[in-house]
Amino acid sequence: MIVVRRLFQTFPTTGVVQGSRHFHRWLAPTLKTLNNRRKKMGPQEPSPRNTFAEWNYDAELYAFGQRLQEDFDKDALKQALLDQSFIQEQEHQQQEVGIEPGLEIQDNSKMSLEGDRLIQLYVEQYLSSTLPKLPKKYIRNIKAHLVNDEMLAYISKDLGMRDLIQRANYPVEEAVLARSFKSVIQALALSSGEDRACALVRDLVVSQLVGRDLTPFCTPDDPLEELKNHLKANGQEAPEPRLISVIGKNTILASYDVGMYSSKVMIGRGFGESADMAQSMACCDALWRAWDVGTKRKPLPFKLELLPLAKFAASTASP
Amino acid sequence: MSNSHLFLTAGFPKAPLNNGVGRYIGQLQRVVIKFCKSHGSSKGVREFIESNLIDFSRANPGVAVYVKPRRHRGPSITAEFCNGETGYIDVKCMSRDEVYKWLNHFTTQSGKKVMRYRKLWHTESPSIQGVWSPHTFRDPALNLAKFPLENHAGPIIHQPSATELLIEMFKKQQLERSGESDGETKE
């Protein structure tokens, strides 16, 4: 025992056995100190991907185009992903240093306007070709659901455009994401033609309608009046509501079943907790059946090739 | 379901951005391969970079590949997906083929977090003929009926059908005949 003690005295544990296999007594205190320092600094802002060492913007842009299976013009794509705020920030930095502000590069604000026009026009063309019986008013509702900042930002985020957009602030705002997506569509139209750009809009934007119920977009304010007008316009007899059955009358679980008839043929059927409710539901059902947007409609064709956009634009502008 | 699955989020499978409805977009956007130029544990990765990396890059042009040598550190692969999630795998002491396999594995992923699937399929319209309601298969004659109805009060009493009556008569006849023949043999 004495021998052992003496051994320890002659070979103290600290510092002497460095590099050999041993308990790392310095590890825990180091980690603790680092952690304390981190706590003291407070929460850090997330660092954007383009500040990392492994980042090659040209390679990223090429890969982005290849992922979408498209050939982009490099300069057009670069401009499409350049936000206004980035140029402003750069000019501000130049001013601070004392350089006359003035950059040769252009941002995507003009491109995004043109891209927006293209997307709006194509989505309208697609919807009016696939839902020909639906009135324009309701087509506009569906279009508004598809083409808005929220939806376009969601799409561009899931395409991985967050890292590629050059902008001042991080994380990227919704409006910036949407603007960049519109500009990318316009960049594709410039590099490989409007048809390719339209196909991309169909595959990315219109395909968000898959498996979606269209009836909430096609519900009129006054269904009975709308149905009367619809039948009148088609030369059919005025609608006649008939009560098919009532269950649980005068209870809170009352259920009315009403059918809408025109020339003794049932054109719609609806349920509701009161007769009025059931009648308006039956009117809606009759209209949805007539417009081919009900729950039993055929799925939308997502591989559809449409006429060139210019022809559609001319046809909508002339009448 | 085991205990390790208790805190997994549950849900239904869904493709990101309805991928594949229009065109298929690969969800892996970039890969960072880290390795050491001299250490033995990076041997497989070095061999992979020498002989397979160009092929991988050609086959997947949508993936930006970064190669990062760092001295005396273990090799690893970090995959970044379009939705912003990352995948990491330690490829220490793995062979060339294993590295290739794991890299290809990442190209098939969507980057979504691991989820416990409640079902392996999903539909928004589970019933083709429509959901049942109290009005389904209801006799229209009940609309004009005045309650209480005589037939509808009390249990349903099953009346024998004509066929059942005939069968019963036939069995009765058979029994009588067999009784007669028994009597004859006894005498």
Coordinates of C-alpha atoms in Angstrom, one line a residue:
Chain A
M1 CA 0.0 0.0 0.0
I2 CA 2.8 2.4 0.9
V3 CA 4.6 1.5 -2.4
V4 CA 1.4 2.4 -4.3
R5 CA 1.1 5.8 -2.5
R6 CA 4.7 6.6 -3.2
L7 CA 4.2 5.8 -6.9
F8 CA 1.4 8.3 -7.1
Q9 CA 3.4 10.9 -5.3
T10 CA 6.3 10.5 -7.8
F11 CA 4.0 10.5 -10.8
P12 CA 1.2 13.0 -10.2
T13 CA -1.9 12.4 -12.4
T14 CA -2.2 15.9 -13.8
G15 CA -0.3 16.8 -17.0
V16 CA 2.2 13.9 -16.9
V17 CA 0.2 11.3 -18.7
Q18 CA -1.0 13.6 -21.5
G19 CA -1.7 11.8 -24.8
S20 CA -2.1 8.4 -23.2
R21 CA -5.4 6.6 -22.7
H22 CA -6.9 8.1 -19.6
F23 CA -10.0 9.6 -18.2
H24 CA -10.4 13.0 -19.9
R25 CA -10.8 15.1 -16.7
W26 CA -10.7 18.3 -18.7
L27 CA -13.6 17.4 -21.0
A28 CA -16.6 18.0 -18.7
P29 CA -15.3 21.4 -17.3
T30 CA -14.5 22.5 -20.9
L31 CA -18.0 21.6 -22.1
K32 CA -19.5 23.3 -19.1
T33 CA -17.6 26.5 -19.7
L34 CA -18.5 26.5 -23.4
N35 CA -22.2 26.0 -22.5
N36 CA -22.1 28.8 -19.9
R37 CA -20.6 31.1 -22.5
R38 CA -23.3 30.1 -25.0
K39 CA -26.0 30.9 -22.5
K40 CA -24.5 34.3 -21.7
M41 CA -24.5 35.2 -25.4
G42 CA -28.2 34.5 -25.6
P43 CA -30.2 32.9 -28.5
Q44 CA -28.4 33.2 -31.8
E45 CA -30.0 34.0 -35.2
P46 CA -30.1 31.1 -37.6
S47 CA -27.2 31.4 -40.0
P48 CA -28.2 31.3 -43.7
R49 CA -26.8 28.4 -45.7
N50 CA -24.9 30.6 -48.1
T51 CA -22.5 31.7 -45.3
F52 CA -21.2 28.2 -44.9
A53 CA -17.8 27.2 -46.3
E54 CA -19.2 24.5 -48.6
W55 CA -21.3 26.7 -50.8
N56 CA -21.0 27.2 -54.6
Y57 CA -23.8 29.4 -55.9
D58 CA -23.3 28.5 -59.6
A59 CA -23.4 24.8 -58.8
E60 CA -26.5 25.3 -56.6
L61 CA -28.3 27.1 -59.4
Y62 CA -27.4 24.4 -61.9
A63 CA -28.7 21.7 -59.6
F64 CA -31.9 23.7 -59.0
G65 CA -32.6 23.7 -62.7
Q66 CA -31.8 20.1 -63.1
R67 CA -34.0 19.2 -60.2
L68 CA -37.0 20.8 -62.0
Q69 CA -35.9 19.1 -65.2
E70 CA -35.5 22.4 -66.9
D71 CA -32.8 24.3 -68.7
F72 CA -32.5 27.8 -67.3
D73 CA -30.6 30.6 -68.7
K74 CA -28.0 31.2 -65.9
D75 CA -28.3 35.0 -65.9
A76 CA -32.1 35.0 -66.0
L77 CA -32.2 32.5 -63.1
K78 CA -29.7 34.6 -61.1
Q79 CA -31.8 37.7 -61.6
A80 CA -35.0 35.9 -60.7
L81 CA -33.5 34.9 -57.4
L82 CA -32.2 38.4 -56.6
D83 CA -34.4 40.4 -54.3
Q84 CA -34.8 44.1 -54.1
S85 CA -33.7 44.1 -50.4
F86 CA -30.3 42.6 -51.3
I87 CA -29.4 45.5 -53.7
Q88 CA -30.6 48.0 -51.2
E89 CA -28.4 46.5 -48.5
Q90 CA -25.4 46.3 -50.8
E91 CA -25.8 50.0 -51.7
H92 CA -26.1 50.9 -48.1
Q93 CA -22.9 49.1 -47.3
Q94 CA -21.1 50.9 -50.2
Q95 CA -22.3 54.2 -48.9
E96 CA -21.0 53.5 -45.4
V97 CA -17.6 52.7 -46.8
G98 CA -17.7 55.9 -48.9
I99 CA -18.2 54.5 -52.4
E100 CA -20.7 56.1 -54.7
P101 CA -23.7 53.7 -54.7
G102 CA -24.5 52.2 -58.0
L103 CA -24.8 48.6 -59.0
E104 CA -25.1 47.2 -62.4
I105 CA -27.3 44.3 -61.4
Q106 CA -31.1 44.3 -61.6
D107 CA -33.5 42.8 -59.1
N108 CA -36.5 40.5 -59.8
S109 CA -39.4 43.0 -59.1
K110 CA -40.1 43.5 -62.8
M111 CA -39.7 39.8 -63.6
S112 CA -42.1 38.9 -60.9
L113 CA -44.8 41.1 -62.3
E114 CA -44.5 39.4 -65.7
G115 CA -44.3 36.0 -64.1
D116 CA -47.5 36.7 -62.1
R117 CA -49.3 37.6 -65.3
L118 CA -48.2 34.3 -66.8
I119 CA -49.3 32.2 -63.8
Q120 CA -52.7 34.0 -63.5
L121 CA -53.4 33.5 -67.2
Y122 CA -52.3 29.9 -67.4
V123 CA -54.3 28.9 -64.2
E124 CA -57.4 30.6 -65.6
Q125 CA -56.9 28.8 -69.0
Y126 CA -56.4 25.4 -67.3
L127 CA -59.5 25.8 -65.0
S128 CA -61.8 27.1 -67.8
S129 CA -60.7 24.2 -70.0
T130 CA -61.1 21.5 -67.4
L131 CA -64.2 22.9 -65.8
P132 CA -66.0 24.3 -68.9
K133 CA -69.5 24.4 -67.2
L134 CA -68.4 26.4 -64.2
P135 CA -69.2 30.1 -64.3
K136 CA -66.3 32.6 -64.4
K137 CA -67.1 33.9 -60.9
Y138 CA -66.3 30.5 -59.2
I139 CA -63.3 29.9 -61.5
R140 CA -61.9 33.1 -60.1
N141 CA -62.4 31.8 -56.6
I142 CA -60.4 28.6 -57.3
K143 CA -57.7 30.7 -59.0
A144 CA -57.5 33.0 -55.9
H145 CA -56.9 29.9 -53.8
L146 CA -54.1 28.7 -56.0
V147 CA -52.3 32.0 -56.9
N148 CA -51.7 33.9 -53.7
D149 CA -48.6 34.8 -51.7
E150 CA -49.2 32.1 -49.1
M151 CA -49.6 29.2 -51.6
L152 CA -46.7 30.4 -53.8
A153 CA -44.4 30.9 -50.8
Y154 CA -45.3 27.3 -49.6
I155 CA -44.4 25.9 -53.0
S156 CA -41.1 27.8 -53.4
K157 CA -40.1 26.9 -49.8
D158 CA -40.7 23.2 -50.6
L159 CA -38.6 23.6 -53.8
G160 CA -35.6 24.5 -51.6
M161 CA -35.6 28.2 -52.8
R162 CA -35.1 29.5 -49.3
D163 CA -31.3 29.0 -49.5
L164 CA -31.0 30.2 -53.1
I165 CA -32.7 33.6 -52.8
Q166 CA -30.3 36.5 -52.4
R167 CA -31.9 38.9 -49.9
A168 CA -31.1 41.1 -46.9
N169 CA -33.1 39.4 -44.2
Y170 CA -33.1 35.9 -42.9
P171 CA -35.4 33.9 -42.5
V172 CA -37.0 34.8 -45.8
E173 CA -40.4 36.5 -45.7
E174 CA -43.4 35.0 -47.5
A175 CA -43.7 37.9 -50.0
V176 CA -40.1 37.5 -51.0
L177 CA -40.5 33.8 -51.6
A178 CA -43.7 34.3 -53.6
R179 CA -42.0 37.0 -55.7
S180 CA -39.0 34.8 -56.4
F181 CA -41.2 31.9 -57.5
K182 CA -43.1 34.1 -60.0
S183 CA -39.7 35.4 -61.3
V184 CA -38.4 31.8 -61.7
I185 CA -41.4 31.0 -63.9
Q186 CA -40.7 34.1 -65.9
A187 CA -37.0 33.2 -66.1
L188 CA -38.0 29.8 -67.6
A189 CA -40.4 31.5 -70.1
L190 CA -37.4 33.6 -71.2
S191 CA -35.0 30.7 -71.4
S192 CA -37.0 27.9 -72.9
G193 CA -40.3 29.4 -74.0
E194 CA -43.7 30.0 -72.5
D195 CA -44.9 26.4 -73.1
R196 CA -42.3 25.0 -70.7
A197 CA -43.1 27.7 -68.2
C198 CA -46.8 26.8 -68.4
A199 CA -46.1 23.1 -68.0
L200 CA -44.1 23.9 -64.8
V201 CA -47.0 26.0 -63.5
R202 CA -49.3 23.1 -64.1
D203 CA -47.0 20.6 -62.4
L204 CA -46.3 22.8 -59.4
V205 CA -49.3 25.1 -58.8
V206 CA -52.3 23.5 -60.4
S207 CA -51.4 20.1 -59.0
Q208 CA -52.1 21.5 -55.5
L209 CA -55.7 20.8 -56.4
V210 CA -55.3 17.1 -56.4
G211 CA -57.8 15.3 -54.1
R212 CA -59.2 18.7 -53.1
D213 CA -63.0 19.3 -52.7
L214 CA -64.0 22.1 -55.1
T215 CA -67.4 22.7 -53.6
P216 CA -66.3 25.3 -51.0
F217 CA -65.1 27.5 -53.8
C218 CA -68.4 27.1 -55.7
T219 CA -71.0 27.8 -53.1
P220 CA -73.4 30.7 -54.1
D221 CA -74.7 33.2 -51.6
D222 CA -78.4 32.6 -52.7
P223 CA -78.5 29.0 -54.0
L224 CA -82.2 29.0 -54.9
E225 CA -82.0 32.2 -56.9
E226 CA -78.8 30.9 -58.7
L227 CA -80.5 27.6 -59.5
K228 CA -83.6 29.4 -60.9
N229 CA -81.4 31.5 -63.1
H230 CA -79.3 28.5 -64.2
L231 CA -82.4 26.4 -65.2
K232 CA -84.0 29.4 -66.9
A233 CA -80.8 30.0 -69.0
N234 CA -80.8 26.3 -70.1
G235 CA -84.5 26.4 -71.0
Q236 CA -85.6 24.0 -68.2
E237 CA -88.6 24.2 -65.9
A238 CA -88.4 26.1 -62.6
P239 CA -87.1 24.0 -59.6
E240 CA -89.6 22.4 -57.3
P241 CA -88.5 21.3 -53.8
R242 CA -90.0 18.2 -52.3
L243 CA -89.6 16.7 -48.9
I244 CA -88.3 13.2 -49.2
S245 CA -88.2 12.3 -45.5
V246 CA -87.9 13.8 -42.1
I247 CA -86.3 12.2 -39.1
G248 CA -86.3 13.3 -35.5
K249 CA -88.7 16.2 -36.0
N250 CA -88.8 18.8 -33.1
T251 CA -85.6 17.4 -31.6
I252 CA -82.1 18.8 -31.7
L253 CA -81.1 15.9 -34.0
A254 CA -83.7 16.7 -36.6
S255 CA -82.7 15.7 -40.2
Y256 CA -84.6 16.8 -43.3
D257 CA -84.1 15.3 -46.7
V258 CA -85.1 17.5 -49.6
G259 CA -85.0 16.8 -53.3
M260 CA -85.0 19.4 -56.0
Y261 CA -87.0 18.5 -59.1
S262 CA -87.3 20.0 -62.5
S263 CA -90.0 18.6 -64.9
K264 CA -90.4 15.7 -62.4
V265 CA -86.8 14.6 -62.6
M266 CA -84.6 14.9 -59.5
I267 CA -81.7 17.2 -60.2
G268 CA -80.3 17.6 -56.6
R269 CA -80.7 16.3 -53.1
G270 CA -79.7 17.8 -49.8
F271 CA -79.8 17.2 -46.1
G272 CA -80.1 19.7 -43.3
E273 CA -81.3 20.3 -39.7
S274 CA -84.2 22.4 -41.0
A275 CA -86.3 22.4 -44.2
D276 CA -84.8 25.7 -45.4
M277 CA -81.3 24.4 -44.8
A278 CA -82.0 21.2 -46.6
Q279 CA -83.5 23.1 -49.5
S280 CA -80.5 25.3 -50.0
M281 CA -78.2 22.3 -49.7
A282 CA -80.3 20.6 -52.4
C283 CA -80.0 23.7 -54.6
C284 CA -76.2 23.7 -54.1
D285 CA -76.1 20.0 -55.0
A286 CA -78.1 20.5 -58.2
L287 CA -75.8 23.3 -59.2
W288 CA -72.6 21.3 -58.4
R289 CA -74.0 18.4 -60.4
A290 CA -74.7 20.7 -63.3
W291 CA -71.3 22.3 -63.1
D292 CA -69.3 19.0 -62.7
V293 CA -67.7 20.1 -59.5
G294 CA -69.4 17.8 -57.0
T295 CA -67.9 15.0 -55.0
K296 CA -68.5 12.5 -57.8
R297 CA -66.7 14.5 -60.5
K298 CA -63.9 13.0 -62.5
P299 CA -60.4 13.8 -61.3
L300 CA -58.7 16.7 -63.0
P301 CA -56.2 15.8 -65.8
F302 CA -52.8 16.9 -64.6
K303 CA -51.0 15.8 -67.8
L304 CA -53.1 18.0 -70.0
E305 CA -51.5 19.9 -72.9
L306 CA -53.3 23.2 -73.6
L307 CA -53.3 25.6 -76.5
P308 CA -50.6 28.3 -76.5
L309 CA -51.2 31.0 -73.9
A310 CA -51.3 33.8 -76.5
K311 CA -54.3 32.3 -78.2
F312 CA -56.2 32.1 -74.9
A313 CA -55.3 35.6 -74.0
A314 CA -56.6 36.9 -77.3
S315 CA -59.8 34.9 -77.0
T316 CA -60.5 36.3 -73.5
A317 CA -59.7 39.8 -74.5
S318 CA -61.9 40.0 -77.7
P319 CA -65.4 39.5 -76.2
Chain B
M1 CA -46.4 -0.2 -31.3
S2 CA -43.5 -0.3 -28.9
N3 CA -42.4 2.1 -26.2
S4 CA -39.9 3.7 -28.5
H5 CA -42.7 4.8 -30.8
L6 CA -44.8 6.6 -28.2
F7 CA -43.4 10.0 -28.9
L8 CA -43.3 9.7 -32.7
T9 CA -45.8 11.9 -34.5
A10 CA -48.5 9.9 -36.1
G11 CA -50.1 10.6 -39.5
F12 CA -50.7 9.5 -43.0
P13 CA -48.2 9.2 -45.8
K14 CA -48.1 12.3 -48.0
A15 CA -45.8 13.3 -50.8
P16 CA -44.2 16.7 -50.4
L17 CA -45.8 19.3 -52.7
N18 CA -47.9 16.5 -54.3
N19 CA -44.7 15.3 -55.9
G20 CA -45.3 13.0 -58.9
V21 CA -48.7 14.3 -59.7
G22 CA -47.2 16.6 -62.3
R23 CA -43.5 15.7 -62.5
Y24 CA -41.1 14.0 -60.1
I25 CA -38.8 16.4 -58.3
G26 CA -35.9 14.8 -56.4
Q27 CA -36.0 16.1 -52.8
L28 CA -32.3 15.8 -52.0
Q29 CA -30.7 19.1 -52.8
R30 CA -27.1 18.8 -51.6
V31 CA -24.7 16.4 -50.0
V32 CA -21.5 17.2 -48.0
I33 CA -19.0 14.3 -47.8
K34 CA -16.4 14.8 -45.1
F35 CA -13.4 12.6 -44.8
C36 CA -9.7 12.5 -43.9
K37 CA -7.0 12.1 -46.5
S38 CA -4.8 9.8 -44.4
H39 CA -6.8 8.1 -41.7
G40 CA -7.8 4.5 -42.1
S41 CA -11.4 5.0 -41.2
S42 CA -11.9 7.1 -44.3
K43 CA -10.5 4.5 -46.6
G44 CA -13.9 3.5 -48.1
V45 CA -14.9 7.1 -48.6
R46 CA -11.6 7.9 -50.3
E47 CA -12.1 4.9 -52.7
F48 CA -15.7 6.0 -53.3
I49 CA -14.6 9.5 -54.2
E50 CA -11.9 8.2 -56.5
S51 CA -14.1 5.7 -58.4
N52 CA -17.8 6.3 -57.9
L53 CA -18.4 10.0 -57.1
I54 CA -18.4 11.2 -60.7
D55 CA -20.9 8.5 -61.7
F56 CA -23.1 9.4 -58.8
S57 CA -23.0 13.1 -59.7
R58 CA -23.8 12.4 -63.4
A59 CA -26.7 10.2 -62.4
N60 CA -28.1 12.8 -60.0
P61 CA -27.5 16.2 -61.6
G62 CA -30.0 17.8 -59.2
V63 CA -27.8 17.2 -56.2
A64 CA -25.0 19.6 -55.4
V65 CA -22.1 17.6 -54.1
Y66 CA -19.4 19.1 -51.8
V67 CA -16.3 17.2 -50.7
K68 CA -14.6 18.4 -47.6
P69 CA -11.3 16.9 -46.5
R70 CA -10.4 17.5 -42.8
R71 CA -7.4 16.1 -41.1
H72 CA -7.8 13.3 -38.6
R73 CA -11.6 13.5 -38.2
G74 CA -14.1 10.7 -38.8
P75 CA -15.8 10.5 -42.2
S76 CA -19.5 11.5 -42.5
I77 CA -22.2 12.3 -45.1
T78 CA -24.6 15.1 -44.5
A79 CA -27.6 15.3 -46.8
E80 CA -29.8 18.4 -47.1
F81 CA -33.3 18.2 -48.4
C82 CA -35.6 20.7 -50.1
N83 CA -37.8 21.1 -47.1
G84 CA -34.8 22.3 -45.0
E85 CA -34.3 19.1 -43.0
T86 CA -30.9 17.4 -42.9
G87 CA -29.8 13.8 -42.7
Y88 CA -26.5 12.7 -41.2
I89 CA -24.7 9.4 -41.4
D90 CA -21.4 8.4 -39.9
V91 CA -19.6 6.4 -42.5
K92 CA -16.6 5.4 -40.4
C93 CA -14.9 2.2 -41.5
M94 CA -17.5 1.6 -44.2
S95 CA -16.5 0.1 -47.5
R96 CA -16.9 1.8 -50.9
D97 CA -20.1 0.0 -51.7
E98 CA -21.6 0.8 -48.3
V99 CA -20.9 4.5 -48.8
Y100 CA -22.5 4.4 -52.3
K101 CA -25.5 2.6 -50.8
W102 CA -26.1 5.2 -48.1
L103 CA -25.7 8.1 -50.6
N104 CA -28.3 6.5 -52.9
H105 CA -30.5 5.9 -49.9
F106 CA -30.6 9.7 -49.3
T107 CA -31.7 10.3 -52.9
T108 CA -34.8 8.2 -52.3
Q109 CA -35.8 10.1 -49.2
S110 CA -38.2 13.1 -48.9
G111 CA -36.4 14.5 -45.9
K112 CA -39.6 14.5 -43.8
K113 CA -39.2 13.5 -40.2
V114 CA -39.8 9.9 -39.3
M115 CA -43.5 9.3 -38.7
R116 CA -45.6 6.5 -37.4
Y117 CA -48.0 5.7 -40.2
R118 CA -51.5 5.2 -39.0
K119 CA -52.2 3.5 -42.3
L120 CA -50.1 2.9 -45.3
W121 CA -52.6 4.6 -47.6
H122 CA -55.0 7.6 -47.3
T123 CA -58.1 8.8 -49.1
E124 CA -60.3 11.9 -48.6
S125 CA -63.4 10.0 -49.8
P126 CA -63.5 6.6 -48.0
S127 CA -67.0 5.7 -49.2
I128 CA -67.9 5.4 -52.9
Q129 CA -71.7 5.0 -52.5
G130 CA -71.9 7.7 -49.9
V131 CA -72.0 7.9 -46.1
W132 CA -74.9 6.1 -44.4
S133 CA -77.6 8.4 -43.1
P134 CA -81.0 7.6 -41.4
H135 CA -82.6 8.3 -44.8
T136 CA -80.6 5.6 -46.6
F137 CA -82.9 2.6 -47.6
R138 CA -85.8 4.1 -45.7
D139 CA -89.3 3.0 -46.9
P140 CA -91.0 6.0 -48.5
A141 CA -94.4 4.7 -47.3
L142 CA -93.4 5.8 -43.8
N143 CA -93.6 9.4 -44.9
L144 CA -97.4 9.3 -44.9
A145 CA -97.9 6.9 -42.0
K146 CA -99.7 7.9 -38.9
F147 CA -98.2 6.8 -35.7
P148 CA -98.6 4.6 -33.7
L149 CA -98.6 1.9 -36.3
E150 CA -100.0 -1.5 -35.4
N151 CA -97.4 -3.5 -37.3
H152 CA -94.5 -1.4 -36.0
A153 CA -95.2 -1.8 -32.2
G154 CA -93.7 -4.8 -30.5
P155 CA -91.2 -7.3 -31.8
I156 CA -91.2 -8.5 -35.4
I157 CA -92.9 -11.9 -35.5
H158 CA -91.7 -14.1 -38.2
Q159 CA -94.5 -15.8 -40.2
P160 CA -93.6 -19.1 -42.0
S161 CA -93.4 -18.9 -45.8
A162 CA -95.3 -21.1 -48.1
T163 CA -92.1 -23.2 -48.8
E164 CA -91.6 -23.7 -45.0
L165 CA -95.2 -24.7 -44.6
L166 CA -94.8 -27.3 -47.4
I167 CA -91.6 -28.7 -45.9
E168 CA -93.3 -29.0 -42.5
M169 CA -96.3 -30.8 -44.0
F170 CA -94.0 -33.2 -45.9
K171 CA -92.0 -34.0 -42.7
K172 CA -95.3 -34.6 -40.8
Q173 CA -96.4 -37.0 -43.6
Q174 CA -93.1 -38.8 -43.5
L175 CA -93.4 -39.3 -39.7
E176 CA -96.9 -40.7 -40.0
R177 CA -95.9 -43.1 -42.7
S178 CA -92.9 -44.4 -40.7
G179 CA -95.2 -44.9 -37.7
E180 CA -97.6 -47.0 -39.8
S181 CA -94.8 -49.2 -41.2
D182 CA -93.4 -49.8 -37.7
G183 CA -96.8 -51.1 -36.6
E184 CA -97.0 -53.5 -39.6
T185 CA -93.6 -55.1 -38.8
K186 CA -94.6 -55.7 -35.2
E187 CA -97.7 -57.6 -36.2

